[in-house]
Amino acid sequence: MSSSSTSIMDNLFQRSLEDLIKGFRLQLLGESNFISRALEEIRREIKVTDLSTKSTALHKLSYLAALHGVDMSWAAFHAVEVVSSPRFQHKRIGYQAITQSFHEQTSVLLLITNQVRKDLNSANEYEVSLALECLSRIGTHDLARDLTPEVFTLLGSSKAFVKKKAIGVVLRVFEKYPDAVKVCFKRLVENLESSDPQILSAVVGVFCELATRDPGSCLPLAPELYKVLVDSRNNWVLIKVLKIFAKLASVEPRLGKKVAEPICEHMRRTVAKSLVFECIRTVVSSLSDHEAAVKLAVAKIREFLVEDDPNLKYLGLNALSIVAPKHLWAVLENKEAVVKALSDEDPNVKLEALHLLMAMVNEDNVLDISRILMNYALKSDPLFCNEIIFSVLSACSRNAYEIIVDFDWYVSLLGEMARIPHCQRGEEIEHQLIDIGMRVRDARPQLVRVSWALLIDPALLGNLFLHPILSAAAWVSGEYVEFCKNPYETVEALLQPRTGLLPPSIRAVYIHSAFKVLVFCLRSYFSAEESTLSFSAQEFSSASSSMNAFTYESILNLVNVIELGLVPLSGTHDVEVQERTKNVLGFIVMIKQDLSEKLNLQDSETEVFRVTAFMEDVFSEELGPVSATAQEKVCVPGGLELKENLGDLEEICGEFLKPVESDSVSYTDKISFSVSKLRIRGQQEASSSTSPPHEASSLLAEHRKRHGMYYLPSQKDDPESNGNDYPLANELANEISPDPFNPKKNPNKSKQRPVVVKLEEGDESRNPPQAKSNIETVNDDESLSRAIQSALLVKNKGKEKDTNPNSEQQKQEESSRIEDHQNSEKKKKKKKKKKNGESSSKHKSRGRNEVASASEQVIIPDYLL
């Protein structure tokens, strides 16, 4: 009596879920404390025997777990107790808690098997619905095996509400227990002939999922699905059927000829945009060989592109992107609509239009498309502007610039990209400026001119995103100084005071490039009779383009300018800048005495001549692209233990291994130590005949002899080269192209494409092959596919005999299948596990062979094809 009164009192004063929610709204601060108190209250209430109190507590716990992430695994047994209540309200709360918290490792999961079976056999359709929904969420192998007979029975229920839920749960049962296909598959197929749109929608959805996992297993169902495609007027059913046929057509190409006409008929008659788009997607993805269907689909795509609704416009662009690989003409026909979409307000529409334009780029239209995109980049927001720049850079550099014919135009385009207000792609532009210089010799003169224009542009110094571009421009100016029109102006640009705005790593590149220019000018002065460039002191100051000979005054003036610009940097705090500055100043001190005494500087016995020749020899090796797989070719030295434990290293060298806090490694660190050949053409032959061999050249020749496989061939190092594999440079143009966005002439007709040094292995690594379309399925999907194929084989064999689905013979066969299934499961449970691994593997291989032979016999009926 006291226990009963206690339960009544607890239930009377128990807070409901509504009270808990109101309490949360009143908690402005300290929400975690409120949750803790609520959990203590729930733990106390859930232990009582009264199911009303227990269900209310469980309801509140489910709310806290869903919205606040509270762990409710400890209440699993209490959820099982609430489910066993005869009241529907309690059952609903219990099933909700089970589906929310149970998983395959839940210890009390097996306790709900009998209760779920009981509810599946209930006369109350809503209790059956709760049990089916629970099974679809937490169904395991054991639950699916034990409840397969009940699911089979519900597939033939006279209540549409129950039948459609039973059809939906079949997919989970098949996935967890593939043997259930033998029992339920035939009745599932029979529901394809149902006149109820809800049941038909449910069963078509199940087959759509099965076809997605393995299209071949559902191929024999093509006649039934074709009938649905022709007769159904439910848009959502038709969309699912179209998805199925899109998968089946990839397995059986002959199927496309049969379904093309019904799909086209749906496109012509329907006004539902969702169905029209699904028809379009089916045609362009799986029926692309049927010309009439493709033309109709493209016409419908054009209607989507002119819609004001951004969602429909995006769908039209998406459909064009699908059809583009096989039918590029469809994109070209709608080029105006695609270009117009670049100015749309919706960012997704703009991105899809950009991707479409990039898909149609080739060497004939790359200039026009780049001009269009750059004009849009100038007036776009920062995000889309940089997306445009990145797309152009990626498309033009693909496969070692295979679509670029006029590299002078492209180098000018890279320079103009740097001047776009919102440009933040400095690293990508930097990489391509250097890469083109190393790969394309014809592009070096224009590359030097563009680099000089970038170096003197004051607007670029204050933009952190463009500093990498300035680093590449400085490196190019020093590396290919022989193409420089006025070395004096280049030195002034490299050592201007405004370079103090740059980070130290980039200033180090500037200083090293100025050093290269100085060495080139000195060496050219010493080889004046072979030189084609010349300057006087007045010509240096006036930046005149007429050059006949380096003079003593011009060389002395250049040395003084470099010394004046570097002396303030000798005391900088950055080690890299200080070291490079002192190296150049030390070189100047070595040569300045001979310069000031006006000795015969061309005499090989003078110190200035020997030092200059030595530095020229250091810079003599021309750089080229390096294969991405070059490191893999290096043999590991014998005795090198890469996996040896180095735990004692910290004890031995602890004080030397302390981490140094510094900025991240800049891109210039990769190129700051690089040197280049600074001679003009013809200088090598003369120097080899007048100068003795130097130590650096002999060491370099020895290194090249030992590691020749990592060097690129070039005509100056290979006496047998005929010069065809490394073209001569273009003649210097008078000035940079003023507007690379609007070229005046077609480069394809004006000159041939220069030779581009291409590394087969390295360049292929930049463009990884596409992922394989046939992905291996997991073992569960394979077993499910084999079970479906076996069931369909049996169905096809007995189709002629079983003409009346309601005959007594069919009912006896169905009941016998259930009995056989139950008997076989009982026998399996009684058997002991005595099979070893060898016998198991033999059984599995034999089973696969049998199913493989059966699947080969499953063919689509000829009357449909």
Coordinates of C-alpha atoms in Angstrom, one line a residue, residues 401-765:
Y401 CA 51.3 24.4 -71.1
E402 CA 50.0 22.2 -74.0
I403 CA 47.4 24.7 -75.1
I404 CA 49.7 27.8 -75.1
V405 CA 51.2 28.7 -78.4
D406 CA 52.2 32.3 -77.9
F407 CA 54.2 32.3 -74.7
D408 CA 55.0 36.1 -75.0
W409 CA 51.2 36.7 -74.7
Y410 CA 50.9 34.3 -71.7
V411 CA 53.8 35.8 -69.9
S412 CA 52.3 39.3 -70.3
L413 CA 49.0 37.9 -69.1
L414 CA 50.7 36.7 -65.9
G415 CA 52.1 40.1 -65.4
E416 CA 48.7 41.7 -65.8
M417 CA 47.2 39.2 -63.4
A418 CA 49.5 40.6 -60.7
R419 CA 47.9 44.0 -61.2
I420 CA 44.3 42.9 -60.7
P421 CA 43.2 44.7 -57.5
H422 CA 42.0 41.5 -55.6
C423 CA 44.6 39.1 -56.8
Q424 CA 45.8 36.8 -54.1
R425 CA 47.3 34.0 -56.2
G426 CA 50.9 35.2 -55.9
E427 CA 52.4 31.8 -55.2
E428 CA 50.8 30.2 -58.3
I429 CA 51.9 33.1 -60.6
E430 CA 55.4 32.9 -59.0
H431 CA 55.7 29.2 -59.8
Q432 CA 54.6 29.6 -63.4
L433 CA 57.0 32.6 -64.1
I434 CA 59.9 30.5 -62.9
D435 CA 58.7 27.3 -64.6
I436 CA 58.2 28.9 -68.0
G437 CA 61.7 30.4 -67.8
M438 CA 63.2 27.0 -67.2
R439 CA 61.1 25.2 -69.8
V440 CA 60.6 27.6 -72.7
R441 CA 63.8 29.4 -73.9
D442 CA 61.9 31.4 -76.5
A443 CA 59.9 33.1 -73.7
R444 CA 62.9 34.4 -71.7
P445 CA 63.2 37.8 -73.4
Q446 CA 59.6 38.7 -72.8
L447 CA 59.8 37.2 -69.3
V448 CA 62.7 39.5 -68.5
R449 CA 60.8 42.5 -69.8
V450 CA 57.7 41.6 -67.8
S451 CA 59.8 41.0 -64.7
W452 CA 61.4 44.5 -65.0
A453 CA 57.9 46.1 -65.3
L454 CA 56.8 44.2 -62.1
L455 CA 60.0 45.3 -60.2
I456 CA 59.4 49.0 -60.8
D457 CA 55.7 48.9 -60.0
P458 CA 55.4 50.6 -56.5
A459 CA 51.8 49.3 -56.0
L460 CA 53.0 45.7 -55.7
L461 CA 55.4 46.3 -52.8
G462 CA 52.7 46.9 -50.3
N463 CA 50.6 43.8 -51.2
L464 CA 51.6 40.8 -49.1
F465 CA 49.9 38.4 -51.5
L466 CA 52.0 39.6 -54.4
H467 CA 55.4 39.4 -52.8
P468 CA 56.0 35.9 -54.2
I469 CA 55.6 37.4 -57.7
L470 CA 58.2 40.0 -57.0
S471 CA 60.6 37.3 -55.8
A472 CA 60.1 35.4 -59.1
A473 CA 60.6 38.7 -61.1
A474 CA 63.8 39.4 -59.3
W475 CA 65.1 35.8 -59.8
V476 CA 64.3 36.0 -63.5
S477 CA 66.0 39.3 -63.9
G478 CA 69.2 37.9 -62.5
E479 CA 69.0 34.4 -64.0
Y480 CA 68.4 35.6 -67.6
V481 CA 70.2 38.9 -67.5
E482 CA 71.7 38.3 -71.0
F483 CA 68.2 39.2 -72.3
C484 CA 68.1 42.4 -70.3
K485 CA 67.8 45.7 -72.3
N486 CA 69.4 47.9 -69.7
P487 CA 71.2 46.2 -66.8
Y488 CA 71.7 49.5 -65.0
E489 CA 67.9 50.0 -64.7
T490 CA 67.6 46.4 -63.5
V491 CA 70.1 47.1 -60.7
E492 CA 68.3 50.3 -59.7
A493 CA 65.0 48.4 -59.5
L494 CA 66.5 45.6 -57.4
L495 CA 68.2 48.0 -54.9
Q496 CA 65.6 50.7 -54.7
P497 CA 64.9 51.9 -51.1
R498 CA 61.3 50.8 -51.3
T499 CA 62.4 47.2 -51.2
G500 CA 62.6 47.6 -47.4
L501 CA 58.8 46.8 -47.5
L502 CA 59.6 43.2 -48.6
P503 CA 60.3 40.3 -46.2
P504 CA 64.0 39.5 -45.7
S505 CA 63.8 36.2 -47.6
I506 CA 62.7 38.1 -50.8
R507 CA 65.3 40.9 -50.3
A508 CA 68.0 38.2 -50.2
V509 CA 66.8 37.1 -53.7
Y510 CA 67.0 40.8 -54.9
I511 CA 70.6 41.1 -53.6
H512 CA 71.7 37.8 -55.2
S513 CA 70.1 38.9 -58.6
A514 CA 72.0 42.2 -58.4
F515 CA 75.2 40.2 -57.9
K516 CA 74.4 38.1 -61.0
V517 CA 73.9 41.3 -63.1
L518 CA 77.2 42.7 -61.9
V519 CA 79.1 39.6 -62.8
F520 CA 77.5 39.5 -66.2
C521 CA 78.4 43.1 -66.9
L522 CA 82.0 42.6 -65.9
R523 CA 82.4 39.5 -67.9
S524 CA 80.8 41.2 -70.9
Y525 CA 83.2 44.1 -70.5
F526 CA 86.2 41.8 -70.5
S527 CA 84.8 40.1 -73.7
A528 CA 84.0 43.4 -75.4
E529 CA 85.0 42.2 -78.8
E530 CA 82.3 39.4 -78.6
S531 CA 79.7 41.4 -76.9
T532 CA 76.5 42.7 -78.7
L533 CA 75.5 45.0 -75.9
S534 CA 77.2 48.2 -74.9
F535 CA 76.5 51.3 -72.7
S536 CA 78.2 54.5 -71.9
A537 CA 77.9 56.4 -68.6
Q538 CA 75.5 58.9 -70.1
E539 CA 73.5 56.2 -71.7
F540 CA 73.1 54.5 -68.3
S541 CA 71.7 57.6 -66.8
S542 CA 69.3 58.3 -69.6
A543 CA 68.2 54.7 -70.0
S544 CA 68.8 54.7 -73.7
S545 CA 68.2 51.6 -75.7
S546 CA 71.2 52.1 -78.1
M547 CA 74.1 49.9 -76.8
N548 CA 77.4 49.4 -78.5
A549 CA 80.0 48.6 -75.8
F550 CA 80.6 48.5 -72.1
T551 CA 83.0 51.2 -71.1
Y552 CA 85.2 51.7 -68.2
E553 CA 83.0 54.6 -66.9
S554 CA 79.8 52.5 -67.2
I555 CA 81.3 49.6 -65.2
L556 CA 82.7 51.8 -62.5
N557 CA 79.3 53.6 -62.3
L558 CA 77.5 50.3 -61.9
V559 CA 79.8 49.1 -59.2
N560 CA 79.3 52.4 -57.2
V561 CA 75.5 52.1 -57.5
I562 CA 75.5 48.5 -56.2
E563 CA 77.9 49.4 -53.4
L564 CA 75.8 52.5 -52.4
G565 CA 72.7 50.4 -52.3
L566 CA 74.1 47.5 -50.3
V567 CA 76.2 49.3 -47.6
P568 CA 73.1 50.2 -45.5
L569 CA 72.1 46.5 -45.5
S570 CA 75.4 45.2 -44.2
G571 CA 74.2 45.8 -40.6
T572 CA 70.7 44.3 -40.9
H573 CA 69.5 41.8 -38.3
D574 CA 68.5 39.2 -40.8
V575 CA 71.3 36.6 -41.3
E576 CA 70.4 35.8 -44.9
V577 CA 70.3 39.4 -46.1
Q578 CA 73.5 40.2 -44.2
E579 CA 75.4 37.3 -45.6
R580 CA 74.5 38.0 -49.2
T581 CA 75.2 41.7 -48.8
K582 CA 78.6 41.1 -47.4
N583 CA 79.4 38.5 -50.1
V584 CA 78.7 41.1 -52.8
L585 CA 80.5 43.9 -51.0
G586 CA 83.5 41.6 -50.5
F587 CA 83.5 40.9 -54.2
I588 CA 83.4 44.6 -55.0
V589 CA 86.3 45.3 -52.6
M590 CA 88.4 42.6 -54.5
I591 CA 87.8 44.2 -57.9
K592 CA 87.5 47.9 -57.1
Q593 CA 91.3 48.4 -56.6
D594 CA 92.1 47.2 -60.1
L595 CA 89.1 49.2 -61.4
S596 CA 90.3 52.4 -59.8
E597 CA 93.9 52.0 -61.0
K598 CA 92.6 51.6 -64.6
L599 CA 94.8 48.5 -65.3
N600 CA 94.5 46.4 -68.3
L601 CA 91.4 44.6 -67.1
Q602 CA 91.3 42.2 -70.0
D603 CA 94.7 40.8 -69.0
S604 CA 94.1 37.3 -67.7
E605 CA 96.8 37.8 -65.0
T606 CA 94.9 40.5 -63.2
E607 CA 93.0 39.6 -60.1
V608 CA 89.7 41.2 -61.2
F609 CA 89.8 39.1 -64.4
R610 CA 90.4 35.8 -62.5
V611 CA 87.8 36.5 -59.9
T612 CA 85.2 37.5 -62.5
A613 CA 85.9 34.5 -64.6
F614 CA 85.6 32.3 -61.5
M615 CA 82.2 33.7 -60.5
E616 CA 81.1 33.4 -64.1
D617 CA 82.0 29.8 -64.1
V618 CA 80.1 29.3 -60.8
F619 CA 77.0 30.8 -62.5
S620 CA 77.5 28.9 -65.8
E621 CA 75.2 25.9 -65.3
E622 CA 71.7 26.6 -66.7
L623 CA 68.8 25.5 -64.6
G624 CA 66.0 23.3 -65.9
P625 CA 62.8 21.7 -64.6
V626 CA 63.3 18.8 -62.2
S627 CA 61.2 15.6 -62.4
A628 CA 58.9 15.0 -59.5
T629 CA 60.2 11.5 -59.3
A630 CA 63.9 12.3 -59.4
Q631 CA 64.4 11.7 -55.7
E632 CA 63.0 8.2 -56.1
K633 CA 65.8 7.4 -58.5
V634 CA 68.5 8.1 -56.0
C635 CA 69.9 4.9 -54.6
V636 CA 70.0 4.5 -50.8
P637 CA 73.7 4.2 -49.7
G638 CA 74.7 0.9 -48.3
G639 CA 74.8 0.8 -44.5
L640 CA 72.3 3.6 -44.1
E641 CA 69.8 2.8 -41.4
L642 CA 66.8 5.0 -41.9
K643 CA 64.6 3.2 -39.3
E644 CA 67.1 3.0 -36.6
N645 CA 66.0 4.3 -33.2
L646 CA 67.4 7.8 -32.6
G647 CA 66.1 8.2 -29.1
D648 CA 69.7 8.7 -27.7
L649 CA 70.3 11.6 -30.1
E650 CA 68.6 14.1 -27.7
E651 CA 70.9 13.1 -24.8
I652 CA 74.0 13.4 -26.9
C653 CA 73.2 16.6 -28.8
G654 CA 70.4 18.0 -26.8
E655 CA 71.7 21.6 -26.7
F656 CA 72.2 21.7 -30.5
L657 CA 68.7 20.3 -31.2
K658 CA 66.6 23.0 -29.5
P659 CA 63.9 24.3 -31.9
V660 CA 64.5 27.7 -33.4
E661 CA 61.4 29.9 -33.7
S662 CA 61.3 31.4 -37.1
D663 CA 58.9 32.2 -39.9
S664 CA 57.7 29.5 -42.1
V665 CA 60.1 28.5 -44.9
S666 CA 59.4 30.9 -47.8
Y667 CA 59.3 30.0 -51.4
T668 CA 62.4 32.1 -52.0
D669 CA 64.5 29.7 -49.8
K670 CA 64.0 27.2 -52.6
I671 CA 65.5 29.4 -55.3
S672 CA 67.8 31.8 -53.3
F673 CA 70.8 29.6 -53.8
S674 CA 70.2 29.0 -57.5
V675 CA 72.6 30.4 -60.0
S676 CA 72.4 30.5 -63.8
K677 CA 74.4 30.9 -66.8
L678 CA 75.0 34.7 -67.3
R679 CA 76.8 34.6 -70.6
I680 CA 75.5 35.8 -73.9
R681 CA 75.4 33.6 -77.0
G682 CA 78.8 32.8 -78.4
Q683 CA 80.6 33.7 -75.2
Q684 CA 81.2 30.0 -74.2
E685 CA 83.2 29.2 -77.2
A686 CA 85.4 32.2 -76.9
S687 CA 86.0 31.7 -73.2
S688 CA 86.8 28.0 -73.7
S689 CA 89.5 29.0 -76.2
T690 CA 91.0 31.9 -74.2
S691 CA 90.6 30.8 -70.6
P692 CA 92.1 27.9 -68.8
P693 CA 89.8 25.3 -67.2
H694 CA 88.6 26.2 -63.8
E695 CA 88.2 24.1 -60.7
A696 CA 84.5 24.7 -60.4
S697 CA 83.8 23.6 -64.0
S698 CA 85.8 20.4 -63.6
L699 CA 83.9 19.6 -60.4
L700 CA 80.6 20.3 -62.1
A701 CA 81.6 18.1 -65.1
E702 CA 82.6 15.3 -62.7
H703 CA 79.2 15.6 -60.9
R704 CA 77.3 15.6 -64.2
K705 CA 79.3 12.5 -65.3
R706 CA 78.4 10.6 -62.2
H707 CA 74.7 11.8 -62.0
G708 CA 73.9 12.4 -65.7
M709 CA 70.5 10.7 -65.4
Y710 CA 69.2 13.7 -63.3
Y711 CA 70.3 16.4 -65.8
L712 CA 68.3 17.7 -68.7
P713 CA 70.0 17.6 -72.1
S714 CA 70.9 21.1 -73.5
Q715 CA 72.7 22.1 -76.7
K716 CA 75.5 23.9 -75.0
D717 CA 76.6 20.9 -72.9
D718 CA 76.0 18.3 -75.6
P719 CA 78.3 18.8 -78.6
E720 CA 76.2 16.4 -80.7
S721 CA 73.0 18.3 -80.2
N722 CA 71.6 19.9 -83.3
G723 CA 69.7 22.6 -81.4
N724 CA 66.3 21.3 -82.4
D725 CA 65.4 20.1 -78.9
Y726 CA 66.1 23.5 -77.3
P727 CA 65.0 26.3 -79.6
L728 CA 66.8 29.6 -80.0
A729 CA 65.3 32.6 -78.3
N730 CA 63.0 35.1 -80.0
E731 CA 64.3 38.4 -81.1
L732 CA 63.8 41.1 -78.4
A733 CA 60.6 43.1 -78.9
N734 CA 60.7 46.8 -78.5
E735 CA 58.2 47.0 -75.7
I736 CA 55.8 44.9 -73.6
S737 CA 52.4 44.1 -75.0
P738 CA 50.2 47.0 -73.7
D739 CA 47.0 44.9 -73.4
P740 CA 47.4 41.1 -73.1
F741 CA 43.6 40.8 -72.5
N742 CA 43.0 42.0 -76.1
P743 CA 45.6 40.5 -78.4
K744 CA 45.8 42.2 -81.8
K745 CA 46.5 39.0 -83.8
N746 CA 46.0 35.3 -83.7
P747 CA 49.3 33.8 -82.5
N748 CA 48.5 30.5 -84.1
K749 CA 48.9 32.1 -87.6
S750 CA 51.8 34.3 -86.8
K751 CA 54.4 31.8 -85.5
Q752 CA 54.8 28.2 -84.4
R753 CA 54.6 27.0 -80.9
P754 CA 58.0 27.0 -79.2
V755 CA 59.5 23.8 -77.8
V756 CA 58.6 23.2 -74.1
V757 CA 60.9 21.1 -72.0
K758 CA 58.6 18.4 -70.7
L759 CA 59.4 15.7 -68.2
E760 CA 57.2 12.7 -68.8
E761 CA 57.3 11.3 -65.3
G762 CA 57.2 14.6 -63.4
D763 CA 54.5 16.2 -65.5
E764 CA 52.3 13.1 -65.3
S765 CA 52.5 13.3 -61.6

